[in-house]
Every structure is written in C-alpha cells, then in structure tokens.
mmCIF file of C-alpha atoms in Angstrom:
data_model
loop_
_atom_site.group_PDB
_atom_site.id
_atom_site.type_symbol
_atom_site.label_atom_id
_atom_site.label_comp_id
_atom_site.label_asym_id
_atom_site.label_seq_id
_atom_site.Cartn_x
_atom_site.Cartn_y
_atom_site.Cartn_z
ATOM 1 C CA ASP E 261 -9.924 -12.167 -0.025
ATOM 2 C CA SER E 262 -8.117 -10.133 2.647
ATOM 3 C CA GLY E 263 -11.087 -9.917 4.991
ATOM 4 C CA VAL E 264 -11.214 -6.126 4.693
ATOM 5 C CA THR E 265 -14.355 -4.830 3.039
ATOM 6 C CA GLN E 266 -14.934 -1.464 1.442
ATOM 7 C CA THR E 267 -18.109 0.099 0.142
ATOM 8 C CA PRO E 268 -19.036 1.281 -2.351
ATOM 9 C CA LYS E 269 -16.801 -0.196 -5.057
ATOM 10 C CA HIS E 270 -17.401 2.716 -7.375
ATOM 11 C CA LEU E 271 -18.604 6.236 -6.782
ATOM 12 C CA ILE E 272 -19.262 8.907 -9.367
ATOM 13 C CA THR E 273 -20.061 12.409 -8.227
ATOM 14 C CA ALA E 274 -19.702 16.046 -9.193
ATOM 15 C CA THR E 275 -17.306 18.745 -8.099
ATOM 16 C CA GLY E 276 -18.283 20.452 -4.872
ATOM 17 C CA GLN E 277 -20.091 17.416 -3.516
ATOM 18 C CA ARG E 278 -19.397 15.366 -0.390
ATOM 19 C CA VAL E 279 -19.013 11.585 -0.193
ATOM 20 C CA THR E 280 -18.419 8.979 2.498
ATOM 21 C CA LEU E 281 -16.341 5.869 1.988
ATOM 22 C CA ARG E 282 -16.753 2.982 4.377
ATOM 23 C CA CYS E 283 -14.319 0.334 5.561
ATOM 24 C CA SER E 284 -14.772 -2.725 7.756
ATOM 25 C CA PRO E 285 -11.514 -4.168 9.064
ATOM 26 C CA ARG E 286 -10.683 -7.822 9.506
ATOM 27 C CA SER E 287 -12.150 -9.439 12.590
ATOM 28 C CA GLY E 288 -9.925 -8.649 15.564
ATOM 29 C CA ASP E 289 -7.942 -5.873 13.892
ATOM 30 C CA LEU E 290 -7.918 -2.605 15.801
ATOM 31 C CA SER E 291 -5.999 -0.425 13.335
ATOM 32 C CA VAL E 292 -7.445 1.040 10.157
ATOM 33 C CA TYR E 293 -5.423 2.935 7.571
ATOM 34 C CA TRP E 294 -6.573 4.978 4.596
ATOM 35 C CA TYR E 295 -4.520 5.363 1.426
ATOM 36 C CA GLN E 296 -5.128 7.254 -1.802
ATOM 37 C CA GLN E 297 -3.869 5.957 -5.141
ATOM 38 C CA SER E 298 -3.899 8.478 -7.956
ATOM 39 C CA LEU E 299 -2.041 8.838 -11.237
ATOM 40 C CA ASP E 300 -0.434 12.102 -10.058
ATOM 41 C CA GLN E 301 0.567 11.209 -6.514
ATOM 42 C CA GLY E 302 0.865 7.431 -6.560
ATOM 43 C CA LEU E 303 -0.030 5.594 -3.362
ATOM 44 C CA GLN E 304 -0.156 7.949 -0.395
ATOM 45 C CA PHE E 305 -0.912 7.344 3.245
ATOM 46 C CA LEU E 306 -3.739 9.528 4.489
ATOM 47 C CA ILE E 307 -4.554 8.636 8.074
ATOM 48 C CA GLN E 308 -4.507 5.844 10.662
ATOM 49 C CA TYR E 309 -6.910 5.053 13.481
ATOM 50 C CA TYR E 310 -6.322 2.664 16.344
ATOM 51 C CA ASN E 311 -9.264 1.512 18.435
ATOM 52 C CA GLY E 312 -11.195 4.692 17.755
ATOM 53 C CA GLU E 313 -8.350 7.160 18.186
ATOM 54 C CA GLU E 314 -6.345 8.916 15.498
ATOM 55 C CA ARG E 315 -2.839 7.447 15.558
ATOM 56 C CA ALA E 316 -0.984 8.954 12.595
ATOM 57 C CA LYS E 317 -1.657 11.483 9.887
ATOM 58 C CA GLY E 318 -0.156 11.669 6.420
ATOM 59 C CA ASN E 319 -0.902 13.823 3.400
ATOM 60 C CA ILE E 320 -4.571 14.253 4.165
ATOM 61 C CA LEU E 321 -6.247 17.419 2.949
ATOM 62 C CA GLU E 322 -8.273 19.575 5.335
ATOM 63 C CA ARG E 323 -11.335 18.847 3.181
ATOM 64 C CA PHE E 324 -10.973 15.193 4.128
ATOM 65 C CA SER E 325 -11.750 13.689 7.509
ATOM 66 C CA ALA E 326 -12.068 10.233 8.959
ATOM 67 C CA GLN E 327 -13.279 8.467 12.046
ATOM 68 C CA GLN E 328 -13.356 5.002 13.529
ATOM 69 C CA PHE E 329 -16.497 3.893 15.316
ATOM 70 C CA PRO E 330 -16.888 1.692 18.408
ATOM 71 C CA ASP E 331 -17.547 -1.346 16.203
ATOM 72 C CA LEU E 332 -14.170 -0.525 14.591
ATOM 73 C CA HIS E 333 -15.439 0.234 11.122
ATOM 74 C CA SER E 334 -14.113 3.444 9.662
ATOM 75 C CA GLU E 335 -15.409 6.132 7.359
ATOM 76 C CA LEU E 336 -13.483 8.563 5.196
ATOM 77 C CA ASN E 337 -15.377 11.747 4.411
ATOM 78 C CA LEU E 338 -14.359 13.786 1.389
ATOM 79 C CA SER E 339 -15.959 17.194 0.941
ATOM 80 C CA SER E 340 -15.869 20.070 -1.559
ATOM 81 C CA LEU E 341 -14.674 17.542 -4.082
ATOM 82 C CA GLU E 342 -12.368 18.583 -6.885
ATOM 83 C CA LEU E 343 -11.463 16.841 -10.128
ATOM 84 C CA GLY E 344 -8.081 15.991 -8.660
ATOM 85 C CA ASP E 345 -9.693 13.941 -5.896
ATOM 86 C CA SER E 346 -10.534 11.263 -8.432
ATOM 87 C CA ALA E 347 -8.574 8.253 -7.250
ATOM 88 C CA LEU E 348 -8.697 4.773 -5.817
ATOM 89 C CA TYR E 349 -9.069 4.895 -2.041
ATOM 90 C CA PHE E 350 -7.809 1.901 -0.100
ATOM 91 C CA CYS E 351 -8.453 0.908 3.436
ATOM 92 C CA ALA E 352 -6.149 -1.471 5.278
ATOM 93 C CA SER E 353 -6.268 -3.011 8.725
ATOM 94 C CA SER E 354 -3.772 -4.634 11.042
ATOM 95 C CA ALA E 355 -3.855 -6.570 14.276
ATOM 96 C CA PRO E 356 -2.953 -5.051 17.647
ATOM 97 C CA GLY E 357 0.510 -5.645 19.067
ATOM 98 C CA THR E 358 3.812 -4.024 19.807
ATOM 99 C CA GLN E 359 5.711 -5.457 16.868
ATOM 100 C CA TYR E 360 5.060 -4.517 13.305
ATOM 101 C CA ASN E 361 1.867 -6.109 12.073
ATOM 102 C CA GLU E 362 1.075 -6.762 8.438
ATOM 103 C CA GLN E 363 -1.483 -4.512 6.826
ATOM 104 C CA PHE E 364 -4.251 -6.228 4.896
ATOM 105 C CA PHE E 365 -5.771 -4.152 2.120
ATOM 106 C CA GLY E 366 -9.339 -3.953 0.977
ATOM 107 C CA PRO E 367 -10.316 -3.952 -2.723
ATOM 108 C CA GLY E 368 -10.645 -0.163 -2.775
ATOM 109 C CA THR E 369 -13.277 2.385 -3.693
ATOM 110 C CA ARG E 370 -12.862 4.072 -7.047
ATOM 111 C CA LEU E 371 -13.980 7.682 -6.842
ATOM 112 C CA THR E 372 -14.630 9.629 -10.027
ATOM 113 C CA VAL E 373 -15.302 13.354 -9.728
ATOM 114 C CA LEU E 374 -16.841 14.900 -12.841
ATOM 115 C CA ALA S 222 9.510 11.261 6.037
ATOM 116 C CA GLN S 223 10.713 8.179 4.298
ATOM 117 C CA SER S 224 11.005 7.970 0.535
ATOM 118 C CA VAL S 225 11.123 5.018 -1.799
ATOM 119 C CA THR S 226 12.417 5.020 -5.360
ATOM 120 C CA GLN S 227 11.479 2.390 -7.864
ATOM 121 C CA LEU S 228 13.839 2.946 -10.714
ATOM 122 C CA ASP S 229 11.828 1.244 -13.443
ATOM 123 C CA SER S 230 8.255 2.216 -14.181
ATOM 124 C CA GLN S 231 7.802 -0.644 -16.654
ATOM 125 C CA VAL S 232 9.596 -3.957 -17.039
ATOM 126 C CA PRO S 233 8.725 -6.273 -19.927
ATOM 127 C CA VAL S 234 10.147 -9.786 -19.691
ATOM 128 C CA PHE S 235 9.620 -13.021 -21.538
ATOM 129 C CA GLU S 236 7.906 -15.937 -19.852
ATOM 130 C CA GLU S 237 10.293 -18.224 -17.903
ATOM 131 C CA ALA S 238 13.016 -15.535 -17.906
ATOM 132 C CA PRO S 239 14.387 -14.110 -14.643
ATOM 133 C CA VAL S 240 13.378 -10.663 -13.470
ATOM 134 C CA GLU S 241 14.637 -8.074 -10.997
ATOM 135 C CA LEU S 242 12.583 -5.104 -9.881
ATOM 136 C CA ARG S 243 14.676 -2.428 -8.228
ATOM 137 C CA CYS S 244 13.881 -0.480 -5.088
ATOM 138 C CA ASN S 245 15.952 2.031 -3.134
ATOM 139 C CA TYR S 246 14.895 3.808 0.022
ATOM 140 C CA SER S 247 16.164 6.787 1.945
ATOM 141 C CA SER S 248 16.442 6.556 5.675
ATOM 142 C CA SER S 249 18.994 7.226 8.345
ATOM 143 C CA VAL S 250 17.356 4.810 10.737
ATOM 144 C CA SER S 251 16.342 1.188 10.653
ATOM 145 C CA VAL S 252 13.206 0.519 8.669
ATOM 146 C CA TYR S 253 10.907 -2.275 7.728
ATOM 147 C CA LEU S 254 10.686 -3.030 4.002
ATOM 148 C CA PHE S 255 7.941 -4.601 1.917
ATOM 149 C CA TRP S 256 6.942 -5.595 -1.573
ATOM 150 C CA TYR S 257 3.267 -5.579 -2.515
ATOM 151 C CA VAL S 258 1.618 -6.761 -5.724
ATOM 152 C CA GLN S 259 -1.519 -5.294 -7.262
ATOM 153 C CA TYR S 260 -3.337 -7.315 -9.894
ATOM 154 C CA PRO S 261 -5.702 -5.451 -12.224
ATOM 155 C CA ASN S 262 -8.796 -4.125 -10.434
ATOM 156 C CA GLN S 263 -7.699 -5.579 -7.113
ATOM 157 C CA GLY S 264 -6.241 -4.378 -3.837
ATOM 158 C CA LEU S 265 -2.675 -4.802 -2.688
ATOM 159 C CA GLN S 266 -1.329 -8.141 -1.557
ATOM 160 C CA LEU S 267 1.833 -8.575 0.479
ATOM 161 C CA LEU S 268 4.539 -10.506 -1.377
ATOM 162 C CA LEU S 269 7.227 -10.403 1.289
ATOM 163 C CA LYS S 270 8.650 -8.317 4.099
ATOM 164 C CA TYR S 271 11.945 -7.593 5.810
ATOM 165 C CA LEU S 272 11.760 -6.798 9.506
ATOM 166 C CA SER S 273 15.111 -8.073 10.763
ATOM 167 C CA GLY S 274 17.436 -11.061 10.550
ATOM 168 C CA SER S 275 18.493 -12.710 7.303
ATOM 169 C CA THR S 276 18.907 -10.231 4.482
ATOM 170 C CA LEU S 277 17.466 -12.664 1.943
ATOM 171 C CA VAL S 278 13.729 -12.814 2.282
ATOM 172 C CA LYS S 279 11.523 -15.344 0.547
ATOM 173 C CA GLY S 280 7.915 -14.542 -0.263
ATOM 174 C CA ILE S 281 4.912 -15.964 -1.995
ATOM 175 C CA ASN S 282 4.712 -17.039 -5.644
ATOM 176 C CA GLY S 283 8.443 -17.761 -5.850
ATOM 177 C CA PHE S 284 9.577 -14.181 -5.259
ATOM 178 C CA GLU S 285 12.504 -13.202 -3.054
ATOM 179 C CA ALA S 286 14.205 -9.958 -2.108
ATOM 180 C CA GLU S 287 17.552 -9.006 -0.680
ATOM 181 C CA PHE S 288 18.011 -6.246 1.854
ATOM 182 C CA ASN S 289 21.250 -4.347 1.356
ATOM 183 C CA LYS S 290 21.774 -1.808 4.115
ATOM 184 C CA SER S 291 24.923 -0.225 2.664
ATOM 185 C CA GLN S 292 23.216 0.412 -0.658
ATOM 186 C CA THR S 293 19.795 1.110 0.933
ATOM 187 C CA SER S 294 18.236 -1.257 -1.552
ATOM 188 C CA PHE S 295 15.608 -3.971 -1.448
ATOM 189 C CA HIS S 296 15.425 -5.454 -4.934
ATOM 190 C CA LEU S 297 12.793 -8.042 -5.808
ATOM 191 C CA ARG S 298 13.724 -11.100 -7.882
ATOM 192 C CA LYS S 299 12.152 -14.138 -9.431
ATOM 193 C CA PRO S 300 14.206 -16.746 -11.315
ATOM 194 C CA SER S 301 11.462 -17.664 -13.780
ATOM 195 C CA VAL S 302 8.333 -15.594 -14.365
ATOM 196 C CA HIS S 303 4.891 -16.742 -15.445
ATOM 197 C CA ILE S 304 2.161 -14.984 -17.368
ATOM 198 C CA SER S 305 0.216 -14.738 -14.119
ATOM 199 C CA ASP S 306 2.953 -12.521 -12.627
ATOM 200 C CA THR S 307 1.840 -9.658 -14.860
ATOM 201 C CA ALA S 308 0.869 -6.967 -12.358
ATOM 202 C CA GLU S 309 1.975 -3.751 -10.671
ATOM 203 C CA TYR S 310 4.584 -4.155 -7.952
ATOM 204 C CA PHE S 311 5.081 -1.663 -5.141
ATOM 205 C CA CYS S 312 8.000 -1.338 -2.781
ATOM 206 C CA ALA S 313 7.154 0.191 0.592
ATOM 207 C CA VAL S 314 8.905 1.242 3.772
ATOM 208 C CA SER S 315 7.747 1.746 7.337
ATOM 209 C CA ASP S 316 9.693 3.660 9.958
ATOM 210 C CA ALA S 317 7.688 2.110 12.764
ATOM 211 C CA LEU S 318 10.907 1.469 14.686
ATOM 212 C CA ARG S 319 11.449 5.215 15.013
ATOM 213 C CA THR S 320 7.940 6.623 15.131
ATOM 214 C CA GLY S 321 5.833 3.753 16.414
ATOM 215 C CA ALA S 322 3.432 4.501 13.556
ATOM 216 C CA ASN S 323 2.675 1.601 11.297
ATOM 217 C CA ASN S 324 1.881 3.498 8.120
ATOM 218 C CA LEU S 325 3.609 2.689 4.850
ATOM 219 C CA PHE S 326 5.396 4.902 2.337
ATOM 220 C CA PHE S 327 5.141 3.504 -1.172
ATOM 221 C CA GLY S 328 7.228 3.816 -4.291
ATOM 222 C CA THR S 329 5.647 4.775 -7.590
ATOM 223 C CA GLY S 330 5.300 1.183 -8.701
ATOM 224 C CA THR S 331 6.749 -1.007 -11.445
ATOM 225 C CA ARG S 332 4.487 -2.543 -14.030
ATOM 226 C CA LEU S 333 5.750 -6.027 -14.837
ATOM 227 C CA THR S 334 4.512 -7.404 -18.138
ATOM 228 C CA VAL S 335 5.291 -11.023 -18.915
ATOM 229 C CA ILE S 336 5.408 -11.719 -22.634
ATOM 230 C CA PRO S 337 4.423 -15.201 -23.859
#
C-alpha cells in the first residue's frame, strides 16, 4: 500500500458525459501528479500540482482539467468524454524538497467510456 | 521532451534463469532514471532509481540496473527470476535537473512472463 488513495476504482460512463476522479496523496506530500495509461498511448504524464498550484503540464487535453484543494487532495475532471478516453488514470504524490523525490502511485481509476 | 525506448514488448523466461530488460533514453542533459513494476490490477511500484553516483544500482526483489551514459542505456537485470516476478516493467526518465519539474516520461513497458 503506497498511501495514495484514488476513488472510484472503476467508472463506466457514456460518451459526452463528464466525470471526476479523486486522489488523496500520502500524508505530508505536497505534490500530486496525474498520469493516463492507455493501450494506444502507454503511460503519459498529464499534470502536476504542488501545494495547490499547477507546477507542470504534459499531454493533457483541453477537455480535461485538474485542481488541488487546500487539504491537498486533487481532482481530475474529464468532460465531453470520448471512447478514446477509456484508460487507467493514476495519481502519484511526492514529498516536498529540492532534490528529486520518489513518486508513490495510487492503485488507479479504470475509466470505461461506452 | 524526453523519450524512453523499451526494446522488448514481451520477454518470456524460465524460472531461475537470468533476465535483462532493455531501456534506452534520449537526452542531451543529465537525467534521473527509474524502473517501475506493475503487477496485474495494481499501481506502479518503484524497483530502483539512478540519481547520481555509482552506475550500478541495486533495487528491491533482487533487481539491479546499470546506467551507461555513453550508450544512454539503463538496462534492468536479475540473475535468477521467480514466478512472482511476472509483471509489466516500465523504464522512466525525469529531466528534473533541467526543468525542475518532477514528472516522469515512461517507456511502453515490457511484459515479463516467468515460465515454470
């Protein structure tokens, strides 16, 4: 158990819908990262937040958005869903510090768009 | 952006045999390198990492990797595999030294299947 929790574990929805994925980082971690794992694209970095502020952005679609709240949990919002958005979405967290800090991954949320 | 190439998508190997999973990266600057393992229906777990120092890095579960700067490689090895090593293995790179951003760029993964 990494200490990172993600809800829900599974999500099934229809095209055109909007969903919210939730992530709670490990206690004390200030950074949250979102990754998408799909058969087509592999594992891709989407976005990073640090203590409530966006820190880095990867291949995140405009239909997707994220935020990190004052209690440090994060939400990834996916809207106007398409079949190709079906994937496993991982959240990771890391501790604050100037050196590289290991990312701890949650168990993921499996999104199926029908 | 960084890129990572895992040359083998699938590697079958007999139990107790040695294994090497290959990883090459492209970067003109210093990077941090990682190997993660993903067991079925689970998240990613860090096996080992190279940040600096000795080029031979030892990780969990008997795995080790060697950083080769001239060949831009970071191959993962285990001298004797077990059935429980059956999983997907991902090589990843971070260019945090250049960008200050901690995000990871992953390879496409290698599925290791250990045959009894």
